[in-house]
Tab-separated table of C-alpha atoms and ligand atoms in Angstrom:
chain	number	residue	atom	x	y	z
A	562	UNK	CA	-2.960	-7.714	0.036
A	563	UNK	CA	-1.348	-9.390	-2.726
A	564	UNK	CA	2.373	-11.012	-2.498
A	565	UNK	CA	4.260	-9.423	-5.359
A	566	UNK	CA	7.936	-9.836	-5.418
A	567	UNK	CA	9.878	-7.351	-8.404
A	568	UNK	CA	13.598	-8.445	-9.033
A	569	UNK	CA	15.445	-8.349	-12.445
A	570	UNK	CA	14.965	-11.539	-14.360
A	571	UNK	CA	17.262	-14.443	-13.375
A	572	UNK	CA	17.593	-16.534	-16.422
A	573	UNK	CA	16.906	-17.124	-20.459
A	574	UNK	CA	14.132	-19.072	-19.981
A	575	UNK	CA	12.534	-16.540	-17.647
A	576	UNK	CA	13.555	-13.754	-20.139
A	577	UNK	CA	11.099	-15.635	-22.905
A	578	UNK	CA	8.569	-15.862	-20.375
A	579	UNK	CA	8.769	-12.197	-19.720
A	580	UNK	CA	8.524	-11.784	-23.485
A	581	UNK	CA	5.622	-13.230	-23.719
A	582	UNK	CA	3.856	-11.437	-20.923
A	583	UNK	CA	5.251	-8.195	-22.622
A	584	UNK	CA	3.478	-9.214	-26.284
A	585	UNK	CA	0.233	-10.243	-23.909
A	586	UNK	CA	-0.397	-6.741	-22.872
A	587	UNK	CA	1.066	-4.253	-25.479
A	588	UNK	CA	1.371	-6.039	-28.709
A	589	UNK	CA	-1.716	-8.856	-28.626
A	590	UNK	CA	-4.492	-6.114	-28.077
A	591	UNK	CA	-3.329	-4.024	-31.559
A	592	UNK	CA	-3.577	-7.514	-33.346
A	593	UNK	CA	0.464	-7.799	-33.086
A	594	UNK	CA	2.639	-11.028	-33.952
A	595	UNK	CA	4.944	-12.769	-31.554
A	596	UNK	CA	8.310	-11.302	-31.966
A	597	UNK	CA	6.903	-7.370	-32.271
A	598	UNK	CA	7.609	-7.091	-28.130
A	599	UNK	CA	10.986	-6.885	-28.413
A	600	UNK	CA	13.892	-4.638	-30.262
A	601	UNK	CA	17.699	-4.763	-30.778
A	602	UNK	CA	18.268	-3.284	-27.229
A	603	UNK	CA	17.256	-5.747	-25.103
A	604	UNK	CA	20.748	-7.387	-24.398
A	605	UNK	CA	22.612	-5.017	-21.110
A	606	UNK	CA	19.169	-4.043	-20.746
A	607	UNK	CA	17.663	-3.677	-16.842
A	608	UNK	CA	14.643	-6.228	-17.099
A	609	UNK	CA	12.487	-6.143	-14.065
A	610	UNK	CA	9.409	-8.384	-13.589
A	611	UNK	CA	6.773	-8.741	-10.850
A	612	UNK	CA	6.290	-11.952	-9.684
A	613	UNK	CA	2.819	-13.420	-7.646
A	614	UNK	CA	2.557	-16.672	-7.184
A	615	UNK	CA	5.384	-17.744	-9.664
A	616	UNK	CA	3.931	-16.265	-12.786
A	617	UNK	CA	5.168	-13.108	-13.833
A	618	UNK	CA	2.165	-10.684	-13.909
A	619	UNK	CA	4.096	-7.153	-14.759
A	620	UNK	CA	7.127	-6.139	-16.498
A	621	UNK	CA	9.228	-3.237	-17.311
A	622	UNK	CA	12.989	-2.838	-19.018
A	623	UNK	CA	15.526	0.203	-18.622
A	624	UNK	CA	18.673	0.894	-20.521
A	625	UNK	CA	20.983	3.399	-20.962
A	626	UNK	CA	20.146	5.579	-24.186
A	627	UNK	CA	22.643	8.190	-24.139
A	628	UNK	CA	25.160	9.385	-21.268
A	629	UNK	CA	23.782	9.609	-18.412
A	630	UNK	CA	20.351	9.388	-19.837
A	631	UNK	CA	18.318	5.926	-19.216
A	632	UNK	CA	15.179	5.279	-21.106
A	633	UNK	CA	12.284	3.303	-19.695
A	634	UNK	CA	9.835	1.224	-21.956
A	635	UNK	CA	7.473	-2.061	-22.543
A	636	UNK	CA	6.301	-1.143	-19.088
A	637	UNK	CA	2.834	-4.053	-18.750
A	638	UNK	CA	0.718	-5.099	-15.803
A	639	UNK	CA	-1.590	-8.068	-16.782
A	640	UNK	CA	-4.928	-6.482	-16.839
A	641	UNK	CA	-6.621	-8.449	-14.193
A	642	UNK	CA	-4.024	-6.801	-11.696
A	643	UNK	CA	-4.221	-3.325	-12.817
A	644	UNK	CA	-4.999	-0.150	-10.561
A	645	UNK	CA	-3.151	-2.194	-7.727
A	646	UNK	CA	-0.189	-0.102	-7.245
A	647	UNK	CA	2.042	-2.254	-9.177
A	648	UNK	CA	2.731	-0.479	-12.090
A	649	UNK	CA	4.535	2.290	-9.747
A	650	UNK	CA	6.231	-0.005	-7.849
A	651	UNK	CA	7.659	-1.448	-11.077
A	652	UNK	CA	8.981	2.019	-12.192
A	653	UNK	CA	9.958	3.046	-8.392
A	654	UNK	CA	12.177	0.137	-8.978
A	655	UNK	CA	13.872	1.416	-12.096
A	656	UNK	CA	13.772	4.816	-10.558
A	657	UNK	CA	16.037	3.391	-7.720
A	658	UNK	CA	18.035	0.930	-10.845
A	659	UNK	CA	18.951	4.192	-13.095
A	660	UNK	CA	20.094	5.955	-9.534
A	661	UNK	CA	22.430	3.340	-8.967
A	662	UNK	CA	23.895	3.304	-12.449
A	663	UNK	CA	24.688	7.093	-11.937
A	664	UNK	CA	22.275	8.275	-14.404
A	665	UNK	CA	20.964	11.861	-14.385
A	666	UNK	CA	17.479	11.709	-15.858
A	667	UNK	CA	15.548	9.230	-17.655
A	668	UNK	CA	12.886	9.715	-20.444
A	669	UNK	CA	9.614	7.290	-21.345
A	670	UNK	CA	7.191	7.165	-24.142
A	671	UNK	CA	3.863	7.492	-22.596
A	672	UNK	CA	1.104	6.195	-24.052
A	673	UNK	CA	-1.671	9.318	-23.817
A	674	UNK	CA	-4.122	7.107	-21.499
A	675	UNK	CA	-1.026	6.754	-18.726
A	676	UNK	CA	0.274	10.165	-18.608
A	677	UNK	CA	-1.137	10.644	-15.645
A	678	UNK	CA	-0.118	7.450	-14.280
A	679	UNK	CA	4.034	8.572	-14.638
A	680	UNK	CA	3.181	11.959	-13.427
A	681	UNK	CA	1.957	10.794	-10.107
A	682	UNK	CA	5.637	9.194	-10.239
A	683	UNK	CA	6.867	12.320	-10.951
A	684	UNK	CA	7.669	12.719	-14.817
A	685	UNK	CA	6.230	15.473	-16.708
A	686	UNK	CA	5.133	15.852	-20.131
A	687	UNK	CA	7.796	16.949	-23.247
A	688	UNK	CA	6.781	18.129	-26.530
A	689	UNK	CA	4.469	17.228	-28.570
A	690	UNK	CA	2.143	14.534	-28.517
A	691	UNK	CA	2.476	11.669	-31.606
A	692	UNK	CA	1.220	8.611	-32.898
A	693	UNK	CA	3.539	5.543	-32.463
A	694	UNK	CA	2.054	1.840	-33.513
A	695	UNK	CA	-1.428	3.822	-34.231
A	696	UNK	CA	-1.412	5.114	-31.009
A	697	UNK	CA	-1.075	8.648	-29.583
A	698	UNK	CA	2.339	9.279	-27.106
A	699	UNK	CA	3.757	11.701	-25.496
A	700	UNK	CA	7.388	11.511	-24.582
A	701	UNK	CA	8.138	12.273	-20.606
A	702	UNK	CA	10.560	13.186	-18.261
A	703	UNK	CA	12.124	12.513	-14.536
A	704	UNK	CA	14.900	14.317	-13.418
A	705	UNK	CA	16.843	11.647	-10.840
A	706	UNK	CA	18.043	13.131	-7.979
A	707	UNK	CA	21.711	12.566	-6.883
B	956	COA	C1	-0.230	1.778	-17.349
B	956	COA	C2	0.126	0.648	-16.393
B	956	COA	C3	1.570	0.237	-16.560
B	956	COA	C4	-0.061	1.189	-14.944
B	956	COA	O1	0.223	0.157	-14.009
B	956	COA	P1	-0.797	-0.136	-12.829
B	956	COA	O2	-0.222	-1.163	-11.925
B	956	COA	O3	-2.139	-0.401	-13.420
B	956	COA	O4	-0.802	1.295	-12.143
B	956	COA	P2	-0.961	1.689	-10.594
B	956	COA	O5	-1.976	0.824	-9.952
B	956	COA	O6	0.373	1.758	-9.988
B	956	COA	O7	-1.605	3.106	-10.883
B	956	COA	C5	-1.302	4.265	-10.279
B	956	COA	C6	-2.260	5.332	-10.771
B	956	COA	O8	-2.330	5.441	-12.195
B	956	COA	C7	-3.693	5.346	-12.633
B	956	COA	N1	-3.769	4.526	-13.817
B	956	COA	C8	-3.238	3.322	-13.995
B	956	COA	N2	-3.503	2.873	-15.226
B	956	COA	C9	-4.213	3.825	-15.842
B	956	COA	C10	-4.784	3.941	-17.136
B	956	COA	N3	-4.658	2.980	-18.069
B	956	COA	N4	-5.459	5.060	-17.420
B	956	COA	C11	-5.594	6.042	-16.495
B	956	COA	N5	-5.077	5.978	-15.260
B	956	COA	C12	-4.399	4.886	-14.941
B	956	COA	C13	-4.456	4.690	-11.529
B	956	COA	O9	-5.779	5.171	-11.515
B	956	COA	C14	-3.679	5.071	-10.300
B	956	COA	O10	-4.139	6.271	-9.791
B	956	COA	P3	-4.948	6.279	-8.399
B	956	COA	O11	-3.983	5.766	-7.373
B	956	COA	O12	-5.322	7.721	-8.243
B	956	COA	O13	-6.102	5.379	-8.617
B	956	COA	C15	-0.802	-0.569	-16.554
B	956	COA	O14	-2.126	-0.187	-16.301
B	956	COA	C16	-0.706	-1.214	-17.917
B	956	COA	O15	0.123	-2.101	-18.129
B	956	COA	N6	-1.576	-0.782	-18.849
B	956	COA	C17	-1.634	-1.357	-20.169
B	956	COA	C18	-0.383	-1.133	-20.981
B	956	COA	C19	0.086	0.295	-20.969
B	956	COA	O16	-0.656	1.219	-21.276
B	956	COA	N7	1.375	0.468	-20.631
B	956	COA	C20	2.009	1.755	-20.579
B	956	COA	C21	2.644	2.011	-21.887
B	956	COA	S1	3.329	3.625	-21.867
């Protein structure tokens, strides 16, 4: 069983790394530049990484969109440690995070191919389906319990 620890990033330098892990999985494969994986929220931001063996291997960020409402995104798990259960523990993670901060629901784009990836988790599907970056979405939902 792999050793996988997921905290919140500790430093600047680790931040960049995590950047660049982020562009590696969801920008690089749609021919992306450096500097496309990340947006004008990141500051305040809840940036957790998974860590095996000192690289960081998976990443997610949540924030608070709108009161009471926290939106998860850039959630990436290196390919080669995919299907592991990582990805979930990532977002169980935020799940707990967004608890903490008192927030009521929180709301994802999902990429069409991992819908049923967050509904295992527990979100389900809102409206309509769209194309963001060339590539069909679907925003979802979790309601957090108290
Ligand atoms: C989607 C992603 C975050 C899931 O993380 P992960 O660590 O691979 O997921 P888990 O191992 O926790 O998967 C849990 C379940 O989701 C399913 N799943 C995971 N990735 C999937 C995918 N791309 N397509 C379909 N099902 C998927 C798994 O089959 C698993 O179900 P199972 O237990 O019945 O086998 C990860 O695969 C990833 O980074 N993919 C590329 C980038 C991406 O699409 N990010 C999401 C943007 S919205």
């Amino acid at each position: 069983m792999l050793q996988i620890d997921i905290r919140e990033v500790n430093n600047q330098q680790e931040l960049e790394k995590m950047f660049h892990q982020r562009w590696l999985v969801l920008r690089s494969p749609l021919g992306m530049e450096k500097g496309s994986e990340r947006d004008n929220h990141e500051d305040g931001a809840v940036h957790l990484v998974g860590i095996c063996d000192r690289q960081i291997i998976a990443s997610a960020r949540l924030r608070e969109s709108s009161p009471g409402v926290g939106n998860i995104s850039y959630v990436a798990v290196l390919p080669e440690f995919q299907n592991q259960g990582i990805g979930t523990k990532l977002i169980e993670n935020l799940i707990v995070k967004a608890q903490q901060k008192n927030l009521k629901s929180v709301r994802l784009m999902s990429r069409i191919n991992a819908i049923k990836f967050y509904q295992k988790i527990g979100f389900s599907e809102q409206d309509n389906p769209f194309e963001f970056l060339g590539i069909p979405h679907i925003f979802m939902q979790l309601e957090i319990p108290a």
